[in-house]
XYZ file of C-alpha atoms in Angstrom:
471
model
C -18.288 15.139 -4.370
C -21.252 14.381 -5.568
C -24.669 16.461 -4.038
C -27.096 14.114 -3.503
C -30.770 15.260 -3.960
C -34.011 13.044 -3.345
C -37.775 13.986 -3.674
C -40.061 13.426 -0.969
C -43.487 12.718 -1.884
C -46.175 13.415 0.869
C -47.698 10.400 -0.025
C -44.998 8.523 1.486
C -45.413 10.276 5.002
C -49.202 8.848 4.783
C -47.427 5.619 3.486
C -45.308 5.360 6.679
C -47.513 6.895 9.184
C -48.884 4.409 11.499
C -52.617 3.720 12.069
C -53.420 1.367 15.012
C -55.618 -1.187 13.056
C -54.202 -4.829 11.649
C -51.224 -6.099 13.684
C -48.291 -5.114 12.047
C -44.420 -5.647 13.003
C -41.843 -2.523 12.202
C -40.184 -3.222 9.202
C -36.759 -3.612 10.331
C -37.559 -7.192 11.545
C -38.510 -9.859 9.035
C -37.475 -13.232 7.465
C -33.785 -13.778 7.501
C -32.859 -11.317 10.323
C -30.107 -11.548 12.694
C -31.039 -11.059 16.467
C -28.150 -10.029 18.819
C -26.988 -13.260 20.945
C -27.351 -13.593 24.675
C -29.094 -10.417 25.684
C -32.583 -9.042 25.692
C -33.787 -7.725 22.302
C -37.235 -5.915 21.709
C -39.440 -6.363 18.980
C -42.088 -4.133 18.355
C -45.404 -2.908 15.917
C -48.878 -1.526 15.809
C -52.215 -3.297 16.785
C -55.820 -2.147 17.645
C -55.725 -0.473 21.174
C -56.131 -2.795 24.330
C -55.465 -5.768 22.036
C -53.261 -8.635 22.956
C -49.950 -9.509 21.150
C -48.034 -12.276 21.738
C -44.489 -13.462 20.402
C -43.472 -17.183 20.303
C -39.590 -17.749 19.663
C -38.581 -21.269 18.742
C -35.259 -21.026 20.294
C -36.896 -21.732 23.569
C -40.375 -22.205 23.008
C -41.498 -19.212 25.092
C -44.298 -17.133 24.330
C -44.235 -13.209 25.350
C -47.627 -11.508 25.418
C -48.527 -7.377 25.864
C -51.168 -5.507 25.775
C -51.292 -2.867 22.950
C -51.161 0.789 24.303
C -53.653 3.509 23.827
C -51.525 4.477 21.080
C -51.725 1.768 19.101
C -48.123 0.408 19.534
C -46.927 -2.622 21.509
C -43.038 -3.825 22.354
C -41.906 -7.121 23.830
C -38.751 -7.786 25.134
C -37.350 -11.434 23.899
C -34.426 -13.127 25.355
C -31.698 -14.546 23.101
C -29.602 -17.562 23.614
C -26.108 -18.166 22.193
C -25.215 -17.668 18.165
C -27.376 -20.360 16.453
C -30.300 -20.806 14.090
C -32.351 -21.015 12.018
C -35.269 -20.178 13.946
C -39.223 -19.390 13.747
C -40.571 -16.201 15.351
C -44.228 -15.837 15.525
C -46.664 -12.697 16.174
C -50.166 -13.277 17.081
C -52.821 -11.073 17.490
C -56.248 -11.190 15.161
C -53.970 -13.020 12.956
C -50.269 -14.664 12.896
C -47.111 -12.965 11.561
C -44.433 -15.169 10.785
C -40.546 -14.891 10.329
C -38.316 -17.607 9.449
C -34.927 -18.638 8.970
C -34.005 -16.238 11.777
C -30.765 -16.850 13.082
C -29.140 -15.641 16.410
C -25.435 -13.879 16.224
C -23.559 -10.759 16.039
C -25.438 -7.220 14.826
C -23.903 -4.228 13.762
C -24.972 -0.680 12.416
C -23.098 0.686 9.840
C -23.823 4.419 9.052
C -22.235 7.594 7.662
C -21.967 9.211 3.835
C -21.287 7.482 0.748
C -18.047 5.828 1.261
C -19.947 3.671 3.721
C -22.721 3.532 1.217
C -20.295 2.357 -1.464
C -21.069 -1.167 -2.888
C -18.979 -3.965 -2.839
C -19.468 -4.428 -6.309
C -18.048 -0.577 -7.312
C -14.778 -1.963 -5.090
C -11.255 -2.927 -6.121
C -11.087 -6.701 -6.574
C -14.595 -7.376 -5.390
C -15.102 -10.881 -7.340
C -13.540 -12.712 -4.888
C -15.190 -11.010 -1.768
C -18.623 -11.677 -3.847
C -17.749 -15.479 -4.228
C -17.002 -16.049 -0.946
C -20.403 -14.638 0.333
C -21.833 -17.987 -0.639
C -19.930 -19.724 2.361
C -20.915 -17.065 5.011
C -23.836 -16.604 6.934
C -24.287 -12.798 6.828
C -27.173 -11.180 6.304
C -27.961 -7.482 5.456
C -30.393 -5.086 5.506
C -30.169 -2.023 3.741
C -32.132 1.056 5.070
C -33.934 2.963 2.135
C -32.059 6.215 1.411
C -34.994 8.423 2.796
C -34.635 11.675 4.562
C -37.751 13.625 6.100
C -38.368 16.659 8.170
C -40.458 15.080 10.590
C -39.696 11.727 12.142
C -40.629 8.481 10.452
C -41.790 5.361 12.417
C -41.376 2.838 10.047
C -39.388 1.469 6.834
C -39.671 -0.934 3.989
C -36.882 -3.220 3.737
C -35.956 -6.820 3.820
C -33.309 -8.721 5.379
C -31.192 -10.549 2.617
C -28.956 -13.496 3.272
C -25.508 -12.505 1.598
C -24.973 -14.374 -1.996
C -23.187 -14.024 -4.796
C -26.389 -12.921 -6.646
C -27.169 -9.972 -4.171
C -23.889 -9.276 -1.978
C -22.545 -6.997 -4.602
C -25.352 -4.388 -3.279
C -24.239 -4.509 0.413
C -21.978 -1.733 1.795
C -18.532 -2.872 0.908
C -16.841 -1.183 4.191
C -19.738 -3.112 6.113
C -19.337 -6.294 4.146
C -15.461 -6.452 4.977
C -16.048 -5.768 8.524
C -18.717 -8.610 8.599
C -16.709 -10.838 6.888
C -13.792 -10.230 8.905
C -16.001 -10.878 12.211
C -17.263 -13.810 10.811
C -13.918 -15.347 10.029
C -12.736 -14.991 13.658
C -15.845 -16.054 15.513
C -17.553 -18.365 13.507
C -21.009 -16.475 14.427
C -23.772 -15.193 11.975
C -23.430 -11.765 11.494
C -25.799 -9.039 10.453
C -25.442 -5.705 9.131
C -27.956 -2.726 9.202
C -26.718 -0.648 6.665
C -28.471 3.163 7.449
C -26.236 5.493 5.009
C -26.630 8.391 2.803
C -24.388 9.462 0.343
C -23.303 13.670 0.648
C -24.474 13.647 4.133
C -23.208 16.011 7.047
C -22.970 14.994 10.591
C -25.675 17.052 11.051
C -28.307 15.185 9.538
C -27.834 12.310 11.543
C -29.086 14.308 14.653
C -32.355 14.881 15.989
C -34.030 18.217 15.860
C -33.606 18.437 19.997
C -29.814 17.534 19.570
C -29.307 20.197 16.933
C -30.929 22.829 18.901
C -28.598 22.277 21.857
C -25.604 22.874 20.000
C -26.747 26.291 19.351
C -25.398 27.183 15.698
C -27.221 24.610 13.711
C -30.073 26.113 11.620
C -32.719 23.518 11.697
C -35.540 23.534 9.130
C -39.295 23.620 9.708
C -41.798 21.618 8.232
C -44.157 23.557 5.636
C -46.844 22.474 3.447
C -45.450 22.286 -0.027
C -42.203 21.015 0.837
C -41.366 17.892 -1.567
C -37.472 17.578 -1.386
C -34.293 18.425 0.414
C -30.701 18.018 0.180
C -28.476 15.447 2.232
C -26.691 18.420 3.879
C -30.089 19.746 5.807
C -29.721 18.771 9.425
C -32.019 15.845 11.036
C -33.537 14.804 7.895
C -31.567 11.498 7.716
C -31.826 11.035 11.508
C -35.698 11.555 10.996
C -35.975 9.304 7.886
C -33.182 6.325 8.216
C -32.126 5.972 12.205
C -35.712 7.153 13.979
C -37.567 4.052 12.795
C -34.882 1.438 13.492
C -33.906 2.857 16.812
C -34.020 0.262 19.386
C -32.945 -2.613 17.323
C -30.547 -4.547 19.482
C -27.187 -4.289 18.153
C -23.588 -4.770 19.486
C -22.306 -1.552 17.848
C -22.049 0.884 15.266
C -19.377 1.439 12.320
C -19.314 5.265 10.652
C -17.757 6.495 7.940
C -18.134 10.030 7.265
C -16.739 12.996 7.178
C -15.614 14.242 4.070
C -18.921 16.595 3.432
C -17.933 18.430 6.779
C -14.898 20.068 5.296
C -16.903 23.152 5.052
C -17.050 23.571 8.554
C -14.210 22.016 10.019
C -13.969 23.536 13.561
C -17.207 22.369 14.637
C -17.264 18.514 13.512
C -15.558 17.086 16.752
C -18.609 18.846 19.117
C -20.909 17.746 16.568
C -19.892 14.014 16.546
C -19.372 13.778 20.026
C -23.132 15.068 20.411
C -24.418 12.530 17.706
C -22.759 9.477 19.598
C -24.468 10.572 23.121
C -27.682 10.662 21.512
C -27.438 7.502 19.531
C -26.276 5.755 22.861
C -29.349 7.445 24.670
C -31.859 6.487 22.457
C -30.534 2.847 22.338
C -30.179 2.826 25.935
C -26.573 1.268 26.115
C -23.026 2.419 25.764
C -22.337 0.779 22.599
C -18.603 0.644 20.806
C -18.369 3.109 18.254
C -15.880 2.642 15.704
C -15.338 5.355 12.894
C -12.799 5.521 9.815
C -10.990 8.661 9.507
C -11.352 10.270 5.942
C -8.801 9.341 3.046
C -6.172 11.472 1.733
C -7.633 13.745 -0.889
C -6.884 16.687 -3.153
C -9.815 18.854 -1.367
C -8.507 22.012 -3.242
C -10.343 21.085 -6.328
C -13.257 21.553 -4.200
C -12.777 25.262 -3.777
C -14.171 25.046 0.009
C -14.322 28.039 1.616
C -12.987 27.115 4.854
C -11.418 28.822 8.046
C -8.339 26.764 8.195
C -7.358 27.599 5.004
C -6.215 25.234 2.178
C -5.742 21.695 3.856
C -9.294 21.441 5.145
C -8.885 17.474 4.737
C -5.832 17.442 7.284
C -7.830 19.606 9.548
C -10.738 17.427 9.331
C -8.740 14.017 10.026
C -7.415 16.013 13.044
C -10.715 16.631 14.230
C -11.531 13.032 13.971
C -8.157 12.422 15.611
C -9.353 14.644 18.943
C -12.987 13.261 18.984
C -11.720 9.462 19.403
C -10.404 11.061 22.888
C -13.577 12.587 23.685
C -16.120 9.261 22.686
C -15.777 6.829 25.451
C -15.928 3.295 24.215
C -14.749 4.617 20.769
C -12.065 3.833 18.060
C -10.408 5.480 14.607
C -9.317 3.230 11.953
C -6.704 5.391 10.481
C -6.448 5.018 6.480
C -3.997 7.311 5.052
C -2.606 4.327 2.880
C -5.753 3.760 0.862
C -6.407 7.469 -0.270
C -6.508 8.670 -4.193
C -5.519 12.029 -5.125
C -8.209 12.782 -7.544
C -10.953 10.176 -6.016
C -13.075 10.814 -2.900
C -14.320 7.351 -2.844
C -11.159 5.130 -2.713
C -12.009 1.875 -4.172
C -9.909 -0.177 -1.967
C -12.127 -1.089 1.014
C -11.028 -4.281 2.412
C -8.495 -2.791 4.192
C -11.026 -0.076 6.030
C -13.327 -2.855 6.797
C -10.704 -5.218 8.702
C -9.191 -2.139 10.421
C -12.710 -1.453 12.140
C -12.855 -5.677 12.837
C -9.711 -5.491 14.343
C -10.899 -2.894 16.978
C -14.231 -5.207 17.526
C -12.019 -8.184 17.845
C -9.994 -6.952 20.538
C -12.418 -4.570 22.648
C -15.673 -6.256 22.433
C -14.733 -9.890 21.423
C -11.519 -9.758 23.959
C -9.459 -11.581 21.310
C -5.594 -11.152 22.234
C -2.132 -11.329 20.900
C -2.334 -8.919 17.938
C -2.122 -4.820 17.136
C -5.624 -3.556 16.347
C -4.900 0.242 16.635
C -2.902 2.905 14.638
C -0.316 4.936 16.851
C -1.531 8.121 17.436
C 0.342 11.503 18.856
C 0.270 11.461 22.735
C 2.506 14.452 23.386
C 5.696 16.509 22.392
C 8.676 17.339 24.471
C 11.446 19.984 23.615
C 15.092 18.642 24.081
C 17.238 21.527 23.324
C 16.971 22.449 19.873
C 14.600 19.136 18.868
C 11.003 18.364 19.304
C 10.388 14.599 20.800
C 6.937 12.916 19.552
C 5.595 10.457 21.845
C 2.457 8.071 20.909
C 0.269 5.989 22.247
C -1.809 2.858 20.954
C 1.913 1.846 20.574
C 2.329 -1.791 21.059
C 5.644 -3.181 19.056
C 7.342 0.184 18.033
C 7.291 2.586 14.952
C 9.065 2.073 11.449
C 9.497 4.006 8.459
C 10.428 1.023 6.409
C 14.087 2.365 5.928
C 12.793 5.349 4.263
C 13.396 8.936 5.026
C 10.818 10.863 6.638
C 9.334 13.601 4.377
C 6.117 14.630 6.223
C 7.505 16.232 9.219
C 6.841 20.274 9.527
C 8.171 22.149 12.551
C 7.622 25.720 13.766
C 8.901 28.323 16.477
C 6.810 30.831 18.192
C 6.341 32.540 14.822
C 4.093 30.095 14.057
C 5.606 29.393 10.477
C 6.158 25.627 9.685
C 9.481 24.723 8.028
C 10.125 21.320 6.698
C 11.884 19.205 9.298
C 14.330 16.289 9.739
C 13.120 13.466 11.180
C 14.150 10.140 12.577
C 12.533 7.135 14.645
C 14.321 6.486 17.724
C 14.048 2.863 18.183
C 15.203 2.725 21.500
C 12.515 5.081 22.892
C 9.751 4.509 19.832
C 9.598 8.492 19.175
C 10.305 10.353 16.627
C 12.910 13.379 16.890
C 12.075 16.204 15.111
C 14.322 19.051 14.036
C 15.307 21.925 11.398
C 18.242 24.228 11.013
C 15.574 27.532 11.189
C 13.822 26.534 14.141
C 15.639 26.847 17.498
C 12.731 26.812 20.075
C 10.320 24.338 18.870
C 6.742 25.372 19.276
C 4.937 22.848 17.281
C 5.203 19.978 15.063
C 2.453 18.572 12.495
C 2.911 14.987 10.722
C 1.495 14.629 6.997
C -0.841 17.587 7.375
C -1.821 17.976 3.464
C -4.927 17.560 2.108
C -3.231 14.278 0.228
C -0.500 12.650 1.651
C 1.082 9.212 1.262
C 2.149 7.648 4.565
C 5.661 7.326 5.670
C 5.267 6.482 9.232
C 3.851 3.255 10.464
C 3.506 0.837 13.435
C 6.000 -2.235 13.255
C 2.835 -4.383 11.845
C 2.125 -2.222 9.121
C -0.829 0.146 10.887
C -0.230 4.031 9.377
C 0.147 6.386 11.890
C -2.345 9.224 11.997
C -1.934 12.825 10.854
C -1.725 15.012 13.582
C -0.442 18.514 14.686
C 0.227 19.656 18.262
C -0.722 23.129 18.017
C -3.988 25.049 17.911
C -3.063 27.537 15.676
């Protein structure tokens, strides 16, 4: 994968440092924005200490006032109605700031590394999606890809109304997710895209959280520091997330993990810690839907790893385990969109829609459809056979009439052998065996860096790769 280096000019810190003088509103707010519907949402900024700031919302013609704190900051909570618009928001103190074309709807944060950052215009058959944007009411804001050793307090960015001339710059995964949601709900959708190519999960956590994990080297700020790489802990949190924490969101979609194949064993612990921190900072247990990384030939990376050759499979399994550890979460399995020599697969529509399926079912309470891929639940031994049970299984399993070749089985020797496997349709299980294994101890499925899936739910969602062992 490409390594992304960006240069931090110390002058930028001066620009983004808050000085409590003229009235100012945080850069995450602006014209064309979408605010979360039917909730209490904050708006904040800076002004002279002791001044009175008043915010007036046109949807209810109410005004809300607050006294600016000694530190020059102010924060006001607004009550939002059901989805609708356009509305106007005015903020007044020594001057008046007006935000127009404001809509109320569903707001989602999209974050991760390059597969989330990948733009719609870079993807397969994106022209159709780009043209469809002219009939949508989707708005997006791209948080500038800026890391920092210190927590920043503001950003410079604009909300954009999706249209053919600009939507190509939107995150492809986020766009397909938003479009899928809007098609089914019929409400405005806002996407906050805070993603950075090449970033490891540790870059998206604060210094405090990294330190609690114990084995993460957190950089110190020193004079003369002018740059960093995307694999330095805390930098993306400081530069991209800290300035927007608190903007009311319905939930988060996350696509990241490829850069963590260099330290697979700690990934689940760190992802769990990251999500816990984000929820704590936002003050709510928002849904967190993430994407399992796609198959790819990581052998070409020469990854020095403690788990051996198939680091991609181990990382996918860490993600599978994370789903069970993170409350109110879900994982989109995308084994069927990988490319053996391309870490950035160009088919992003399935990715966004599978994330959207989980949101429609669990957040918006839509019924009657399968929305999660089956995942391993348990293994039972029946004589010389291993019987694999799955959860999140709604209608059944299928291999579409093709033989199953991706199962492996091992006994207490811990040596895995290619296995014979078939779907027992009456029990919705997979039965696995090998003439070389008389007492099964472990089974693995699709446990390679690059695979093309062969086991699906009846509605076509690929079963996640898995291992039953912890060897």
